[in-house]
PDB file of C-alpha atoms in Angstrom:
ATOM      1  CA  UNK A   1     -13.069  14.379 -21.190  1.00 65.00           C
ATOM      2  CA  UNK A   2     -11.873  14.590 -17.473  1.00 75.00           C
ATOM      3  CA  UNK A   3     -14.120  13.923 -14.817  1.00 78.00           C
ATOM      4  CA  UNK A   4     -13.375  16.389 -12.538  1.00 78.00           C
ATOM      5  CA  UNK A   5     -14.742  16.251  -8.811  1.00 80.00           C
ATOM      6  CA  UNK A   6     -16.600  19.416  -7.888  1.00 83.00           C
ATOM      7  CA  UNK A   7     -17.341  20.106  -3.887  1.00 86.00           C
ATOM      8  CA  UNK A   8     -19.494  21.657  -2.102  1.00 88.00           C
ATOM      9  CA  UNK A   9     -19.684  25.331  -1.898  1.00 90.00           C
ATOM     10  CA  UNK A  10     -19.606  24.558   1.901  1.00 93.00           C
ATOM     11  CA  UNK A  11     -17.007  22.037   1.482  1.00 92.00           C
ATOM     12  CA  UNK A  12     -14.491  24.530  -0.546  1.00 92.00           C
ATOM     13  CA  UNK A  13     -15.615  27.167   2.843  1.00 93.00           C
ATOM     14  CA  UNK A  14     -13.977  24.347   5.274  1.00 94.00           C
ATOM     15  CA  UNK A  15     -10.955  23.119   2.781  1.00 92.00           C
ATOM     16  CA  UNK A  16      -9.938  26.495   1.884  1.00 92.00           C
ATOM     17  CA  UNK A  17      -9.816  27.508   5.916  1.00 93.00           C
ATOM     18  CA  UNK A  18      -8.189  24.479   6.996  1.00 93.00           C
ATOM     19  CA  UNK A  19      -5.296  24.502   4.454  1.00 92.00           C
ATOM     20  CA  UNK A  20      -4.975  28.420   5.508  1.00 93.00           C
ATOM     21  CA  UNK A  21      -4.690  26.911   9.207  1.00 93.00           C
ATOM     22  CA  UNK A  22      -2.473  23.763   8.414  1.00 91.00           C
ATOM     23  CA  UNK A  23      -0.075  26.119   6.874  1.00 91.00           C
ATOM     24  CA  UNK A  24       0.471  28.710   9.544  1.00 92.00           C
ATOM     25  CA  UNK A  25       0.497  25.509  12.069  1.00 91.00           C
ATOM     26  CA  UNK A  26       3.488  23.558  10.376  1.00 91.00           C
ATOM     27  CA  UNK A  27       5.205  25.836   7.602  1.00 89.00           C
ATOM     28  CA  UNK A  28       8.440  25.817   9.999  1.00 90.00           C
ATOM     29  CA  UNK A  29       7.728  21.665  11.263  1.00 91.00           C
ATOM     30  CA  UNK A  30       7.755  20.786   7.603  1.00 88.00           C
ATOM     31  CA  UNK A  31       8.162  23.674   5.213  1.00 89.00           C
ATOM     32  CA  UNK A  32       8.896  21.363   1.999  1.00 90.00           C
ATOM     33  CA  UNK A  33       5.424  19.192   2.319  1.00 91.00           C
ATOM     34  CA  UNK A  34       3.527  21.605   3.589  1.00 90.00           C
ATOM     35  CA  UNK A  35       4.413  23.934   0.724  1.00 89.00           C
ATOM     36  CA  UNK A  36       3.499  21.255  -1.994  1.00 92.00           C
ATOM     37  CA  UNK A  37       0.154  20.092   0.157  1.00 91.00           C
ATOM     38  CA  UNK A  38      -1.162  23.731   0.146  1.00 89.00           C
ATOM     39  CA  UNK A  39       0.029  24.377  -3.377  1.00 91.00           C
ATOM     40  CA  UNK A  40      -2.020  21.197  -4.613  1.00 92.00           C
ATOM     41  CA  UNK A  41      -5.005  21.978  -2.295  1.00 89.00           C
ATOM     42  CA  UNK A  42      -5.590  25.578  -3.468  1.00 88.00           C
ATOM     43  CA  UNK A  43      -4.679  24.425  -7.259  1.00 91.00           C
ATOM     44  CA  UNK A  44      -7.627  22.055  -6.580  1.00 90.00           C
ATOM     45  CA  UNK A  45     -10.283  24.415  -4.493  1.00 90.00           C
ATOM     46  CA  UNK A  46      -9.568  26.724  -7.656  1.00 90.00           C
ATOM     47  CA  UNK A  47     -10.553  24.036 -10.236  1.00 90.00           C
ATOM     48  CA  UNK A  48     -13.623  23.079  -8.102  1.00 89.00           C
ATOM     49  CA  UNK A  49     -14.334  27.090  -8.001  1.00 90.00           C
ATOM     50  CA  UNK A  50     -13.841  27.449 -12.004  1.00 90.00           C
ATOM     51  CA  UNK A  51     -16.482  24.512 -12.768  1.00 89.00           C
ATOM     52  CA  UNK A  52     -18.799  24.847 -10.326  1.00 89.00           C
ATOM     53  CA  UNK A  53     -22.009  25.735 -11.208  1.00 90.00           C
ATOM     54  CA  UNK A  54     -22.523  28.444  -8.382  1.00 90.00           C
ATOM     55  CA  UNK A  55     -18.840  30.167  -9.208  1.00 91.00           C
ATOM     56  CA  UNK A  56     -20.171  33.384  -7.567  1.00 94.00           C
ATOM     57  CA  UNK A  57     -21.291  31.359  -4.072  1.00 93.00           C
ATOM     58  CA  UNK A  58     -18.455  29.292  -4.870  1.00 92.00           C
ATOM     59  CA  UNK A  59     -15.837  32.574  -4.416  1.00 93.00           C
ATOM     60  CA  UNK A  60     -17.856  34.027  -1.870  1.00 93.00           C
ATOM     61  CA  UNK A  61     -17.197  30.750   0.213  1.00 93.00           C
ATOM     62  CA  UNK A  62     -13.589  30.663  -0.387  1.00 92.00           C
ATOM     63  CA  UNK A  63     -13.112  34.423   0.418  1.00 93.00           C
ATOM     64  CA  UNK A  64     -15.551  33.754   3.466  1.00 94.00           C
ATOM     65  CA  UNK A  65     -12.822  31.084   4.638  1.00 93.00           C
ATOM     66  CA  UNK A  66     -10.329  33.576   4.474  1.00 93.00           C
ATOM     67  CA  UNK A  67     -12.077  36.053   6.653  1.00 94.00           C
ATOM     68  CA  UNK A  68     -12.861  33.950   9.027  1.00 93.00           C
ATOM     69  CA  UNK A  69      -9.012  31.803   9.255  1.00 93.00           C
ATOM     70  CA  UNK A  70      -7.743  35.683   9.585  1.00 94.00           C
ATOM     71  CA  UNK A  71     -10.488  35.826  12.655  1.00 93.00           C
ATOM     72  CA  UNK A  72      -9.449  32.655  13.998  1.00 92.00           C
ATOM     73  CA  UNK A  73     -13.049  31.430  13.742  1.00 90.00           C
ATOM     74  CA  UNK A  74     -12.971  27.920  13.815  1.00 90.00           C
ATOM     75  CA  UNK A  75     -15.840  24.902  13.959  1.00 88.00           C
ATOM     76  CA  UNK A  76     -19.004  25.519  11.810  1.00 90.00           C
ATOM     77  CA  UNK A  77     -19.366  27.765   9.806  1.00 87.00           C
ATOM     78  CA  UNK A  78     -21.690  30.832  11.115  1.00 81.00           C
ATOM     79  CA  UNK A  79     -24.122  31.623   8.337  1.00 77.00           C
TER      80      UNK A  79
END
């Protein structure tokens, strides 16, 4: 059995939005580690997603994230 670490619903809101925003900000600085970082980030937000045991708050986090990156809300979250 792997022990597998499982965030925050919160927590996958503010990696999810930050990995959005870390690769518009450097995908032409450093296109070859930021496309590995951001492929191993959302690999692991959708791990933490699959085993969580709110998957439906979970999701609506993550999507929640990507509404407000594509709003360029930044800082805490507005709930």
């Amino acid at each position: 059995k792997k022990n597998r670490t499982i965030h925050s619903t919160i927590r996958i809101y503010y990696m999810y939005r930050n990995i959005l925003y870390l690769e518009k900000k450097y995908q032409n600085i450093l296109p070859d580690i930021i496309k590995v970082t951001v492929h191993s980030y959302k690999h692991h937000i959708k791990k933490c997603i699959k085993y969580s045991p709110e998957f439906f708050t979970a999701l609506k986090y993550k999507r929640k994230g990507i509404k407000d990156f594509k709003n360029n809300q930044m800082g805490k979250i507005k709930l």
